[in-house]
N, CA, C and O atoms as a Tripos MOL2 file, in Angstrom:
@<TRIPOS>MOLECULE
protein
  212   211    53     0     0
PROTEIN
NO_CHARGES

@<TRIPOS>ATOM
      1 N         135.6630   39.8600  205.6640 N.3       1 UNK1
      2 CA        135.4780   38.4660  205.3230 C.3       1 UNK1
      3 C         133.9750   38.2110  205.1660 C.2       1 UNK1
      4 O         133.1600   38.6470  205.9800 O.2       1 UNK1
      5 N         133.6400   37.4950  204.0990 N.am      2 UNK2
      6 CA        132.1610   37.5140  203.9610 C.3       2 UNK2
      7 C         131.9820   36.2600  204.2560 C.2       2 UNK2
      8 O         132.0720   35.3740  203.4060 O.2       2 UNK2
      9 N         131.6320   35.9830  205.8500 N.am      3 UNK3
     10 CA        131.2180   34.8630  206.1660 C.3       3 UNK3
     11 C         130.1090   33.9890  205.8410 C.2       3 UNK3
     12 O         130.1450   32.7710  206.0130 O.2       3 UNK3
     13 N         128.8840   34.7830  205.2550 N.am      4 UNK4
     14 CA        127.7960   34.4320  204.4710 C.3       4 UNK4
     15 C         127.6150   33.5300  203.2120 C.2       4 UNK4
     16 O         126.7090   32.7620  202.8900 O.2       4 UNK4
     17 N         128.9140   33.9240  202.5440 N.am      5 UNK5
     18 CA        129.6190   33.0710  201.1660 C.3       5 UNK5
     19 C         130.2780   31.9240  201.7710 C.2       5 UNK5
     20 O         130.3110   30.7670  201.3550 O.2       5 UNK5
     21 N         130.8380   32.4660  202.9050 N.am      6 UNK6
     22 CA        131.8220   30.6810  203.1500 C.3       6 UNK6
     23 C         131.1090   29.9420  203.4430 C.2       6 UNK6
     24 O         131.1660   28.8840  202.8160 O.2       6 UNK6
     25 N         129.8470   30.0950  204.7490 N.am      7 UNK7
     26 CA        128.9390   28.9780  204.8800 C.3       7 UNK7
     27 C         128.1710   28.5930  204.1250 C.2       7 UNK7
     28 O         127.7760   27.4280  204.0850 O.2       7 UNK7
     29 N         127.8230   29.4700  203.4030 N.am      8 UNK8
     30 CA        126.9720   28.9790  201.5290 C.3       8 UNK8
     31 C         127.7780   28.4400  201.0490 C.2       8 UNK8
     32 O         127.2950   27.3700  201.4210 O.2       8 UNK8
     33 N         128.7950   28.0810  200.4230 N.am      9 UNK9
     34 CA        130.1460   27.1830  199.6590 C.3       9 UNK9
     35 C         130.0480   26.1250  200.8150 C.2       9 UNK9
     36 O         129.3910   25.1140  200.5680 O.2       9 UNK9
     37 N         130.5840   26.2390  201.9500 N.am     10 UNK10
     38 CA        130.5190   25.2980  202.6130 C.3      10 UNK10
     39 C         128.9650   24.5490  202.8260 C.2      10 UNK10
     40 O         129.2050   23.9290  201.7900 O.2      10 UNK10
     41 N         128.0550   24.2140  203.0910 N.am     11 UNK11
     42 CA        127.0550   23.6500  202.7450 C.3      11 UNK11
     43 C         126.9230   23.1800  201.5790 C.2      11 UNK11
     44 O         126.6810   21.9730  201.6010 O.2      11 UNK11
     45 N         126.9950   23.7300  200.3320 N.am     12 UNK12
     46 CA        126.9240   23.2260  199.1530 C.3      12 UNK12
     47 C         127.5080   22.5220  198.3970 C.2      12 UNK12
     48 O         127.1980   22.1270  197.2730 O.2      12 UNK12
     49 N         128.9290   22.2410  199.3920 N.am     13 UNK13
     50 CA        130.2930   21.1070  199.3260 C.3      13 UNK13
     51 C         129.7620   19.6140  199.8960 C.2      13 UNK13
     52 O         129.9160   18.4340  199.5800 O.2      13 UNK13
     53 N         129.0210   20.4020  200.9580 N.am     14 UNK14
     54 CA        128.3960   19.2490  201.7700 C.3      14 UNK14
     55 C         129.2810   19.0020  203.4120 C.2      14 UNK14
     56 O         129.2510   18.2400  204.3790 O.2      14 UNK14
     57 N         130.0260   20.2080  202.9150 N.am     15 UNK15
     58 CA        130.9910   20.5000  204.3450 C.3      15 UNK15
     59 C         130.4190   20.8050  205.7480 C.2      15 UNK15
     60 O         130.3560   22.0160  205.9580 O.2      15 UNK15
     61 N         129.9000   19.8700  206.9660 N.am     16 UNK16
     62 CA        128.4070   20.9370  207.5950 C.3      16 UNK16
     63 C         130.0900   21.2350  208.5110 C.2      16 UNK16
     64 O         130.5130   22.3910  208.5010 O.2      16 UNK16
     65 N         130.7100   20.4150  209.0560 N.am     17 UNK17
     66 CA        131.8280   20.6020  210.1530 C.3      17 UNK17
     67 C         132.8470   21.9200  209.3800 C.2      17 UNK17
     68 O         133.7170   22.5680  209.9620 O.2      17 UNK17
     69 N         132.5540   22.0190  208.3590 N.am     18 UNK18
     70 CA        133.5260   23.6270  208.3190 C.3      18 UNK18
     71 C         132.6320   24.6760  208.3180 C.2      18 UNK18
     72 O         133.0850   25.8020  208.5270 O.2      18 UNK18
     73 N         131.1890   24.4970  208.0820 N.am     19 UNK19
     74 CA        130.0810   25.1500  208.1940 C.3      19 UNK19
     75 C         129.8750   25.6490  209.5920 C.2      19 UNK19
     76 O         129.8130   26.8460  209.8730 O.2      19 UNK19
     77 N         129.7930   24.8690  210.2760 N.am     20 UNK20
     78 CA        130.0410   25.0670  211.9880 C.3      20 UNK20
     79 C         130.8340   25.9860  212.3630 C.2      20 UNK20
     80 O         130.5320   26.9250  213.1000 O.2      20 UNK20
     81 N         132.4780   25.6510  211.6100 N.am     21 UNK21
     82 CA        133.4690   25.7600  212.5410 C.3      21 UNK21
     83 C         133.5220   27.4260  211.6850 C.2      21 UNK21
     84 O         134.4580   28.1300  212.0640 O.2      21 UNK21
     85 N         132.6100   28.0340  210.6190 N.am     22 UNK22
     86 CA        132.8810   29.6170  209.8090 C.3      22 UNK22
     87 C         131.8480   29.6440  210.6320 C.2      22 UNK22
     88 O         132.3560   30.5600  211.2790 O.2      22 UNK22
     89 N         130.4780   29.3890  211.3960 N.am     23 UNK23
     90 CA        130.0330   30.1890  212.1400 C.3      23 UNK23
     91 C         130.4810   30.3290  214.0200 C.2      23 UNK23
     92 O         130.0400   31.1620  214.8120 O.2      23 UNK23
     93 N         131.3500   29.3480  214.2600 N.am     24 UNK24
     94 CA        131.7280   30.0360  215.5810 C.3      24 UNK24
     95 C         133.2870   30.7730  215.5990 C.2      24 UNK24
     96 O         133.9300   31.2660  216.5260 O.2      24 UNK24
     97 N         133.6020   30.6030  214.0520 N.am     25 UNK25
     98 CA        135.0360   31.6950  213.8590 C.3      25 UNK25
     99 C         134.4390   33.3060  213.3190 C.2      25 UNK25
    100 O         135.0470   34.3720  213.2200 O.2      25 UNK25
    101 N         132.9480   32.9390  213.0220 N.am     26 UNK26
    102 CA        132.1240   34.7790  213.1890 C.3      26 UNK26
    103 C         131.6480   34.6140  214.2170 C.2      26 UNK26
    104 O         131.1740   35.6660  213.7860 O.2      26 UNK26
    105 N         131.2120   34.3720  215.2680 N.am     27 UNK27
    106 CA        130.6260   34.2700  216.6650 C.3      27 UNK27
    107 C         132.3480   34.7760  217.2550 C.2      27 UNK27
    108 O         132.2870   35.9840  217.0270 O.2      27 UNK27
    109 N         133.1430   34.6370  217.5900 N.am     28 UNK28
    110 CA        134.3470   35.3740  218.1860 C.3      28 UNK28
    111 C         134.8160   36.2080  217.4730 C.2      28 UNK28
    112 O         135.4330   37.1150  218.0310 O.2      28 UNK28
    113 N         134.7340   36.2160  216.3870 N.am     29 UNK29
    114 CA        134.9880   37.6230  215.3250 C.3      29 UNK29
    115 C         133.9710   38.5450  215.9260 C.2      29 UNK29
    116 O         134.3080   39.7030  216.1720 O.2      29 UNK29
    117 N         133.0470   38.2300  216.1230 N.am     30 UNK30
    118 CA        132.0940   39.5650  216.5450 C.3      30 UNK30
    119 C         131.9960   39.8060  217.8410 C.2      30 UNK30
    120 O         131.4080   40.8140  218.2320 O.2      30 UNK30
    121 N         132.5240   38.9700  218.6520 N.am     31 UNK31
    122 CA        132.5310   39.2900  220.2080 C.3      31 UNK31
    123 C         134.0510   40.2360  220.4050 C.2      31 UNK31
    124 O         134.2520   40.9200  221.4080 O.2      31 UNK31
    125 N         134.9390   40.1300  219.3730 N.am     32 UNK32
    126 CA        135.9280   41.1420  219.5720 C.3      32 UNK32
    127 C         135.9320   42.4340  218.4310 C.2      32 UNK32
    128 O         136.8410   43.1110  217.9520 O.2      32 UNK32
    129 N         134.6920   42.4220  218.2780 N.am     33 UNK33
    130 CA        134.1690   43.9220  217.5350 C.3      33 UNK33
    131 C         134.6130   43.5380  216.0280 C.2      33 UNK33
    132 O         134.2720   44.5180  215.3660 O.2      33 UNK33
    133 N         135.3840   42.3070  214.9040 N.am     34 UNK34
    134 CA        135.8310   42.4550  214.2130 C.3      34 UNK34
    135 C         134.6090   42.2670  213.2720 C.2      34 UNK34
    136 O         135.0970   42.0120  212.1700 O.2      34 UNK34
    137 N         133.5490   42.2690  213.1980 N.am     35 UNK35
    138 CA        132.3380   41.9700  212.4950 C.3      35 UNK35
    139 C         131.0660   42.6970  212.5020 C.2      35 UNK35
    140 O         130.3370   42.7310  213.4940 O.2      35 UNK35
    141 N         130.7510   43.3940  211.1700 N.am     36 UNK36
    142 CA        129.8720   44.5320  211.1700 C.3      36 UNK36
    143 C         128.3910   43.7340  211.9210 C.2      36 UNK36
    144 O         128.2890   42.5360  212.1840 O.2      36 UNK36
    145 N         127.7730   44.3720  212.0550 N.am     37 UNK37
    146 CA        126.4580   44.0700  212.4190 C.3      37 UNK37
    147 C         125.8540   43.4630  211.1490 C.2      37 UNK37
    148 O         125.4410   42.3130  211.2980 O.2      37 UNK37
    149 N         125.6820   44.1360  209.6210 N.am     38 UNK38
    150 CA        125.3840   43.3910  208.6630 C.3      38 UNK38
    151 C         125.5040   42.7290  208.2290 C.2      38 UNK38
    152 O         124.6840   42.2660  207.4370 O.2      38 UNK38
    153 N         127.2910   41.9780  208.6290 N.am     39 UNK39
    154 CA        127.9960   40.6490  208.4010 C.3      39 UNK39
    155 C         127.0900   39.6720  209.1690 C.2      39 UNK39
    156 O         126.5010   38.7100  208.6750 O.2      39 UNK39
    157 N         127.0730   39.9870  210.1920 N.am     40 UNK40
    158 CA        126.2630   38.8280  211.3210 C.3      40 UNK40
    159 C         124.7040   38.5730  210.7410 C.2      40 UNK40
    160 O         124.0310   37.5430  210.6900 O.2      40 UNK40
    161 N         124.4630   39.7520  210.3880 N.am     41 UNK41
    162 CA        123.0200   39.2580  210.3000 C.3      41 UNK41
    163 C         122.9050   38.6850  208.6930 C.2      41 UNK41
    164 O         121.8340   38.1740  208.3620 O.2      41 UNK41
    165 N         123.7270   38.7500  207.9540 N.am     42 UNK42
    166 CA        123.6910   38.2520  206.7180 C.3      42 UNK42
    167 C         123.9620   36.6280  207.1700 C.2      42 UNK42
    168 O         123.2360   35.7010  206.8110 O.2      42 UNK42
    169 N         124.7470   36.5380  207.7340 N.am     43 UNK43
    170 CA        125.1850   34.8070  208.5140 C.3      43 UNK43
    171 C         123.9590   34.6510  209.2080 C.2      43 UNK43
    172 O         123.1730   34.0010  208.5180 O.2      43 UNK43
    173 N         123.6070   34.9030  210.0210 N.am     44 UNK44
    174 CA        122.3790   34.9360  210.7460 C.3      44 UNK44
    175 C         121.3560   34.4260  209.3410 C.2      44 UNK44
    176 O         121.0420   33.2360  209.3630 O.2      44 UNK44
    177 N         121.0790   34.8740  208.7020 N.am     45 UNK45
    178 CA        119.7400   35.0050  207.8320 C.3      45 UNK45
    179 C         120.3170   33.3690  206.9500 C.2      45 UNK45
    180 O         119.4460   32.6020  206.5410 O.2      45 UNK45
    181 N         121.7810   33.0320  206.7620 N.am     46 UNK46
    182 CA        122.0680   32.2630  205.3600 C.3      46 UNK46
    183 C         121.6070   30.7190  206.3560 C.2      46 UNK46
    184 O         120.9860   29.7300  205.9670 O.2      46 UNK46
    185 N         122.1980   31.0190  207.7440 N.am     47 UNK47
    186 CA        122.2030   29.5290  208.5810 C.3      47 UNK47
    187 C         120.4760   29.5240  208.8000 C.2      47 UNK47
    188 O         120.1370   28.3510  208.6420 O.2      47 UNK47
    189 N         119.7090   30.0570  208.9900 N.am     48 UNK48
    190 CA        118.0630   29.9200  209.1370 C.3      48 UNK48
    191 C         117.9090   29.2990  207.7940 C.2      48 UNK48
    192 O         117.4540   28.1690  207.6130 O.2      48 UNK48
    193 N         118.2670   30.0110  206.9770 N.am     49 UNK49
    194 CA        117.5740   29.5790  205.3180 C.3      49 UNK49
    195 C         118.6650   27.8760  205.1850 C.2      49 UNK49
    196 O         118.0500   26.9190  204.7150 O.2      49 UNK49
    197 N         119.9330   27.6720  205.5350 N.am     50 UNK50
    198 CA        120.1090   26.6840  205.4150 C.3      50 UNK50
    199 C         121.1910   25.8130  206.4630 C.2      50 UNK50
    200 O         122.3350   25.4650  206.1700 O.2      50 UNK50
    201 N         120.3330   25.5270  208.0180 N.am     51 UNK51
    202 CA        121.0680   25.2990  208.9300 C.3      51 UNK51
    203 C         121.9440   23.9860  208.5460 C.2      51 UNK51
    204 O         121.7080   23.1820  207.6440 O.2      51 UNK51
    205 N         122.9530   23.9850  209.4150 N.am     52 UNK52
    206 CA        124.6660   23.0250  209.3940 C.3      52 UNK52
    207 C         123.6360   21.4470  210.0440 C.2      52 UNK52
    208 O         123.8990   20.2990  209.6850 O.2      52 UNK52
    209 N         122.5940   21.7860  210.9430 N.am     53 UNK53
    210 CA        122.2850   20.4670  212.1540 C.3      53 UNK53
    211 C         121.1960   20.2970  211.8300 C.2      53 UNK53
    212 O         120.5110   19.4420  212.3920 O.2      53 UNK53
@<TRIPOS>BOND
     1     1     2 1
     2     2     3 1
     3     3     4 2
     4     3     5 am
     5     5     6 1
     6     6     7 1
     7     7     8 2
     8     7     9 am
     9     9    10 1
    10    10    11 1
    11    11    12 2
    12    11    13 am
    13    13    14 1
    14    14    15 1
    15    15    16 2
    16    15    17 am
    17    17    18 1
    18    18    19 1
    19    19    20 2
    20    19    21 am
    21    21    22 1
    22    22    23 1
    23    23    24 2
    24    23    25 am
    25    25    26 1
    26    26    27 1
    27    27    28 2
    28    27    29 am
    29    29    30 1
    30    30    31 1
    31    31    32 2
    32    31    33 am
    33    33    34 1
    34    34    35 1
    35    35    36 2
    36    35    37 am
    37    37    38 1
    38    38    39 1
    39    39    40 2
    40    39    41 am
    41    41    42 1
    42    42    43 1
    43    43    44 2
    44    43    45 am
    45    45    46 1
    46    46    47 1
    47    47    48 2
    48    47    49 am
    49    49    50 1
    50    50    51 1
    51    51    52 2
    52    51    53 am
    53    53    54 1
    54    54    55 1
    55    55    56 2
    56    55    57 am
    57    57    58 1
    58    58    59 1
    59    59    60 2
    60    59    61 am
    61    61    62 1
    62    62    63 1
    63    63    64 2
    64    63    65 am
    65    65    66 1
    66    66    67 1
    67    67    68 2
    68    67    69 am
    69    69    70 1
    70    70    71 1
    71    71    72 2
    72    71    73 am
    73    73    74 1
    74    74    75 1
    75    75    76 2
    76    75    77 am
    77    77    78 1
    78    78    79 1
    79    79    80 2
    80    79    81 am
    81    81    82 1
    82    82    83 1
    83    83    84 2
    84    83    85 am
    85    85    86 1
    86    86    87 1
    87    87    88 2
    88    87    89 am
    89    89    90 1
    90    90    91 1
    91    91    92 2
    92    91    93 am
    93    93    94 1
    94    94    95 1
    95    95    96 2
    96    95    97 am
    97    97    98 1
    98    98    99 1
    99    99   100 2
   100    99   101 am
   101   101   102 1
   102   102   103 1
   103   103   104 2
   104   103   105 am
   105   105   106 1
   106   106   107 1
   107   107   108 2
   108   107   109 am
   109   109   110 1
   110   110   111 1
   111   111   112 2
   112   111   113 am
   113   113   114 1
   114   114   115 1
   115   115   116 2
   116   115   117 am
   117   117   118 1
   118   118   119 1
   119   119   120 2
   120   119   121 am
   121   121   122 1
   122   122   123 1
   123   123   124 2
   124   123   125 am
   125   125   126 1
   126   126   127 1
   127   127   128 2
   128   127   129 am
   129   129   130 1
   130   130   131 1
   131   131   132 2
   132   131   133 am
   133   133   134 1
   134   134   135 1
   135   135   136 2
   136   135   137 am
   137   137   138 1
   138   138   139 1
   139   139   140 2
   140   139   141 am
   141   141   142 1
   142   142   143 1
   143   143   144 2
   144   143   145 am
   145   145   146 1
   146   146   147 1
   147   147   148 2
   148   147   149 am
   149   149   150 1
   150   150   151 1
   151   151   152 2
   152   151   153 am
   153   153   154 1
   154   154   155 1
   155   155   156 2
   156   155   157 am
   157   157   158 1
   158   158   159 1
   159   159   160 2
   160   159   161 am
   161   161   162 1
   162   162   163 1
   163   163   164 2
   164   163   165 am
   165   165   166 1
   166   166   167 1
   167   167   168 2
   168   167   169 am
   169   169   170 1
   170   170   171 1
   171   171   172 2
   172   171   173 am
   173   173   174 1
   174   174   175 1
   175   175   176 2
   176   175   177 am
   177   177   178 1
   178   178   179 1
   179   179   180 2
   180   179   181 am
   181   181   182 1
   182   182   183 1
   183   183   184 2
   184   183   185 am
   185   185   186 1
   186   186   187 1
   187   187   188 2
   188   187   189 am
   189   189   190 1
   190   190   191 1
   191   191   192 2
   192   191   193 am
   193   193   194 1
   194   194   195 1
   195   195   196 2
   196   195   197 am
   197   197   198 1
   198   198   199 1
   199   199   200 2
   200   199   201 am
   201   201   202 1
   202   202   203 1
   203   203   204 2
   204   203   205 am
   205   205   206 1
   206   206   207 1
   207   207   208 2
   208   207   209 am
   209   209   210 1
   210   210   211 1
   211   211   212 2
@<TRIPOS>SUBSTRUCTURE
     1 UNK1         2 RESIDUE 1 A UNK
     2 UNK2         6 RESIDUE 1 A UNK
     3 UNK3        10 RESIDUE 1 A UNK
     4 UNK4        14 RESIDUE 1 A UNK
     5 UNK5        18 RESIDUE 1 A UNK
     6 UNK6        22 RESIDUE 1 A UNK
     7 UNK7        26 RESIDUE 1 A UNK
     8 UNK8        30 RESIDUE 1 A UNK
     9 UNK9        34 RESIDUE 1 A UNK
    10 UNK10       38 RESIDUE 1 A UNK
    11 UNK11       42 RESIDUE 1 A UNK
    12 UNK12       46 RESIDUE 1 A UNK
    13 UNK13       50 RESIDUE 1 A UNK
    14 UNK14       54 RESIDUE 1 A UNK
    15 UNK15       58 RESIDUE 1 A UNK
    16 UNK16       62 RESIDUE 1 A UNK
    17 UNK17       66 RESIDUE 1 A UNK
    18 UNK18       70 RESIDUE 1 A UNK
    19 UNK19       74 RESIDUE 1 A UNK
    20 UNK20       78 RESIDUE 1 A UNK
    21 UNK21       82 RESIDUE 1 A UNK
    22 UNK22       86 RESIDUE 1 A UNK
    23 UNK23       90 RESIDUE 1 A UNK
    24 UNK24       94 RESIDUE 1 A UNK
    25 UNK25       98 RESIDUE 1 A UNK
    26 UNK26      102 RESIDUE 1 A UNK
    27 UNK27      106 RESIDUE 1 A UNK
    28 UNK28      110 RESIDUE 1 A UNK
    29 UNK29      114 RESIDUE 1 A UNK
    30 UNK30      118 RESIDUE 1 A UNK
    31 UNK31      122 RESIDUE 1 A UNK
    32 UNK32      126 RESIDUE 1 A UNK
    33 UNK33      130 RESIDUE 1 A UNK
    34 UNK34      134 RESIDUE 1 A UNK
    35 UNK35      138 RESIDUE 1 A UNK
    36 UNK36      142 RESIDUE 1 A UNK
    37 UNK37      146 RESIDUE 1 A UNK
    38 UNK38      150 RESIDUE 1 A UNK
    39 UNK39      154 RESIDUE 1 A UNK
    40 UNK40      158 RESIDUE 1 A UNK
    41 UNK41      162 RESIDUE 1 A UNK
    42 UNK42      166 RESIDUE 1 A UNK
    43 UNK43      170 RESIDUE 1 A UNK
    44 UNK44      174 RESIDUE 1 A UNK
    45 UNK45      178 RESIDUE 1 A UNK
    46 UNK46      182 RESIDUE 1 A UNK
    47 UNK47      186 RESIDUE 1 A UNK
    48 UNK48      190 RESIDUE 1 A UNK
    49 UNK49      194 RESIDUE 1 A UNK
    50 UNK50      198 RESIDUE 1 A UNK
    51 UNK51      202 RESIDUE 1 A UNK
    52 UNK52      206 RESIDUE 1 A UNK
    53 UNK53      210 RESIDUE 1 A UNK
């Protein structure tokens, strides 16, 4: 799942509350191993360049 694209679509909808809710559904995706390290840090890098708050 390329969580990086959903919170980019989502922001650019103007969606910040589904923006939120794709980064703490990759925050438990990755606490149960289902999320590469490059997934995270690609999310990591999209929410700096364009935070939800």
């Amino acid at each position: 799942m390329d969580y990086a694209a959903m919170y980019r679509q989502a922001m650019a909808d103007g969606a910040t509350d589904y923006a939120h809710s794709i980064v703490v559904s990759a925050t438990q995706a990755a606490e149960a191993g289902g999320v590469s390290p490059e997934e995270l840090s690609a999310l990591v890098a999209e929410v700096k360049e364009n935070p939800c708050a």
